[in-house]
Short mmCIF file of C-alpha atoms in Angstrom, two decimals:
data_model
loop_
_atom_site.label_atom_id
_atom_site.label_comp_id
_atom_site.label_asym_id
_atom_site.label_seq_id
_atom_site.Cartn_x
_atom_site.Cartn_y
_atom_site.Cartn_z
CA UNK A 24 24.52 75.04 100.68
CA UNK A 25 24.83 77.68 103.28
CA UNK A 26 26.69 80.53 101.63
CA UNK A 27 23.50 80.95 99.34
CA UNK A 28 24.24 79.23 95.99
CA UNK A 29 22.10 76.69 94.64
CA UNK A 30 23.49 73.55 94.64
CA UNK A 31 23.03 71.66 90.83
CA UNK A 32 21.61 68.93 92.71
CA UNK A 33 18.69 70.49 94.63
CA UNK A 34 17.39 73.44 92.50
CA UNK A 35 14.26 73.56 94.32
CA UNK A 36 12.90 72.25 97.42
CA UNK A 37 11.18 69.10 96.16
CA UNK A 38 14.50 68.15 95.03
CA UNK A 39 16.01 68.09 98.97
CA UNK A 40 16.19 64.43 100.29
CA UNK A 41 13.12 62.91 102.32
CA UNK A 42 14.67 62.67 105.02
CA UNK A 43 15.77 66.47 105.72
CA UNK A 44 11.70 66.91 104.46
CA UNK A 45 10.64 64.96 106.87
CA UNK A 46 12.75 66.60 109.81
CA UNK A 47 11.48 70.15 108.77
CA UNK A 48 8.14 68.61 108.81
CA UNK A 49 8.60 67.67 112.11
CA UNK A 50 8.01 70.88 113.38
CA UNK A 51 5.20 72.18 111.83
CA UNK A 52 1.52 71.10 113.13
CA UNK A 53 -0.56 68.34 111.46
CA UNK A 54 -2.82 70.81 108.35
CA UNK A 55 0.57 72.54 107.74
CA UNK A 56 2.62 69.38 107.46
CA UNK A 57 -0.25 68.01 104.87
CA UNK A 58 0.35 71.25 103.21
CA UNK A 59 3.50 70.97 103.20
CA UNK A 60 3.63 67.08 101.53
CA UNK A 61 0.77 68.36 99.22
CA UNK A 62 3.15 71.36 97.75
CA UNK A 63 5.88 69.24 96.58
CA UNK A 64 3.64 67.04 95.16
CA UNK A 65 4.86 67.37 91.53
CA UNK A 66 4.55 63.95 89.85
CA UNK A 67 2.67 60.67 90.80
CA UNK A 68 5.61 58.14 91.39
CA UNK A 69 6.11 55.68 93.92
CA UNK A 70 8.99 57.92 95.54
CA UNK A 71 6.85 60.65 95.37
CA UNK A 72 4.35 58.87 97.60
CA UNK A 73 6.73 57.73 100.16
CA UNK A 74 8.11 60.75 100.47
CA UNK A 75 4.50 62.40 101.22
CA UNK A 76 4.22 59.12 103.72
CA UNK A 77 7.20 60.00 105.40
CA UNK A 78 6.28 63.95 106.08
CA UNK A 79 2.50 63.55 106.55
CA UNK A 80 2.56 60.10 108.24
CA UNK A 81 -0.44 57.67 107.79
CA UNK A 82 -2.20 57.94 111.39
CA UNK A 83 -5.05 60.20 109.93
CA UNK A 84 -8.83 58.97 110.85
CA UNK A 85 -9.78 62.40 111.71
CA UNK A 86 -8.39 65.89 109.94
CA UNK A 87 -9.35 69.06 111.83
CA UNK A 88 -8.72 72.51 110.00
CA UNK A 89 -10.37 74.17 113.31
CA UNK A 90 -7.32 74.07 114.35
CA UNK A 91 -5.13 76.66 111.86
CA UNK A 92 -5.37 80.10 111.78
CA UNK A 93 -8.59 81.53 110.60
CA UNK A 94 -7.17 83.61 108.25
CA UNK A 95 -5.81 80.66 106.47
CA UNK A 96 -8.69 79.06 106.15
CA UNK A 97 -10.72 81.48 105.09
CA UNK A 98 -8.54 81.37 102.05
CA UNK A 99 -8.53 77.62 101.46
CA UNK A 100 -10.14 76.69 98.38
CA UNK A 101 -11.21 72.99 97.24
CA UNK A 102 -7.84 72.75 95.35
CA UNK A 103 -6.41 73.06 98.47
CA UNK A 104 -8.12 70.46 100.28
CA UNK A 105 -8.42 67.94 97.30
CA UNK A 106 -4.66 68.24 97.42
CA UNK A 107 -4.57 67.21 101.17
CA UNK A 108 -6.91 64.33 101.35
CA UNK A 109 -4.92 63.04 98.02
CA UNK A 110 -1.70 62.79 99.88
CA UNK A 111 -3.02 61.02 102.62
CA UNK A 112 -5.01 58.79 101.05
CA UNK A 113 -8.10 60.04 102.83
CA UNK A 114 -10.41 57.47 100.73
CA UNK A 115 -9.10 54.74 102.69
CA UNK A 116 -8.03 56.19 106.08
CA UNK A 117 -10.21 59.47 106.64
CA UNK A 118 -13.42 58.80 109.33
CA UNK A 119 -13.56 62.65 110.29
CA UNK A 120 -13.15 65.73 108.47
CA UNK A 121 -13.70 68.91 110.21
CA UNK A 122 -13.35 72.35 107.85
CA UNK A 123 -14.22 74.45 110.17
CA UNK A 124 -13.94 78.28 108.91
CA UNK A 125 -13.73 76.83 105.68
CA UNK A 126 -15.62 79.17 103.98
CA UNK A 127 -14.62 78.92 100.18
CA UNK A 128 -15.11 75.49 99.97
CA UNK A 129 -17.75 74.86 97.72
CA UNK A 130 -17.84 70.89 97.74
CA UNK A 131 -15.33 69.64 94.58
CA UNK A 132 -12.53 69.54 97.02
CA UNK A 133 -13.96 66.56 98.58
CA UNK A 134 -14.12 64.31 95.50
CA UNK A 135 -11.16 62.31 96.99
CA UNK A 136 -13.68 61.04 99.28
CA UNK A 137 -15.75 59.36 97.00
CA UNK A 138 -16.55 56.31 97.21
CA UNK A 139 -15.12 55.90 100.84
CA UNK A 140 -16.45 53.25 103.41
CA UNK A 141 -14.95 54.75 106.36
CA UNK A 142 -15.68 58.11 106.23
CA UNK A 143 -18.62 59.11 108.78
CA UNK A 144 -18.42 62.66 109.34
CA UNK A 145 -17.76 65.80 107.47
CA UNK A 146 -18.06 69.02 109.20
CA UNK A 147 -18.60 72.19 107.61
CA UNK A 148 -19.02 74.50 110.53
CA UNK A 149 -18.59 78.29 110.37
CA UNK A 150 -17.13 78.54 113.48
CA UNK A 151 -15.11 76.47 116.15
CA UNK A 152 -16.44 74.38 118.58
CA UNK A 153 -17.79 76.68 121.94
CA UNK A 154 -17.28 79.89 119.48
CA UNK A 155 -20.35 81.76 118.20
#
């Protein structure tokens, strides 16, 4: 509601219909829409996971954190990106993962990957491509 209160119906914003998720998702880039689908990830139900379909879409053969703000990903942990490659299914879809300036990622995160067939590159670089 706009003049502040809480409406009984949506007491927090996992509660908000997909669709208005989705359209706020719209304008955020790619790692911060998977974010995004991964924090309202509360329960495991089928609504649940079309919802997370319908923010983080299902185009994703290649996820690229080189992109984000360093400063964020210096401060990703494996939580973090087990989270992410759980919402998009990244066993099944995933061929690239880039974590570039991942630096607290110790290797746990990626145990969403296991057992993949598609995957065939994960890239733990310290810095950016043409950065040194």
């Amino acid at each position: 509601r706009l003049d502040g209160d809480a409406s009984p119906d949506a007491s927090c914003l996992s509660d908000l219909p997909s669709g208005i998720l989705t359209h706020v998702a719209n304008y955020l880039d790619a790692p911060s829409r998977l974010f995004f689908a991964a924090a309202l990830t509360n329960q495991n139900t089928a609504a649940a996971d079309e919802r997370n379909t319908a923010i983080v879409g299902n185009e994703w053969t290649t996820l690229d954190f080189g992109g984000i703000e360093e400063d964020l990903a210096v401060k990703l942990i494996d939580g973090d990106i087990s989270a992410v490659l759980i919402c998009i299914d990244a066993v099944n879809r995933l061929k690239r993962l880039k974590l570039t300036n991942c630096i607290n990622i110790i290797g746990v995160g990626l145990e969403p990957l296991r057992g993949s067939t598609i995957i065939e590159q994960v890239d733990l670089s310290l810095v950016g491509d043409h950065q040194s």
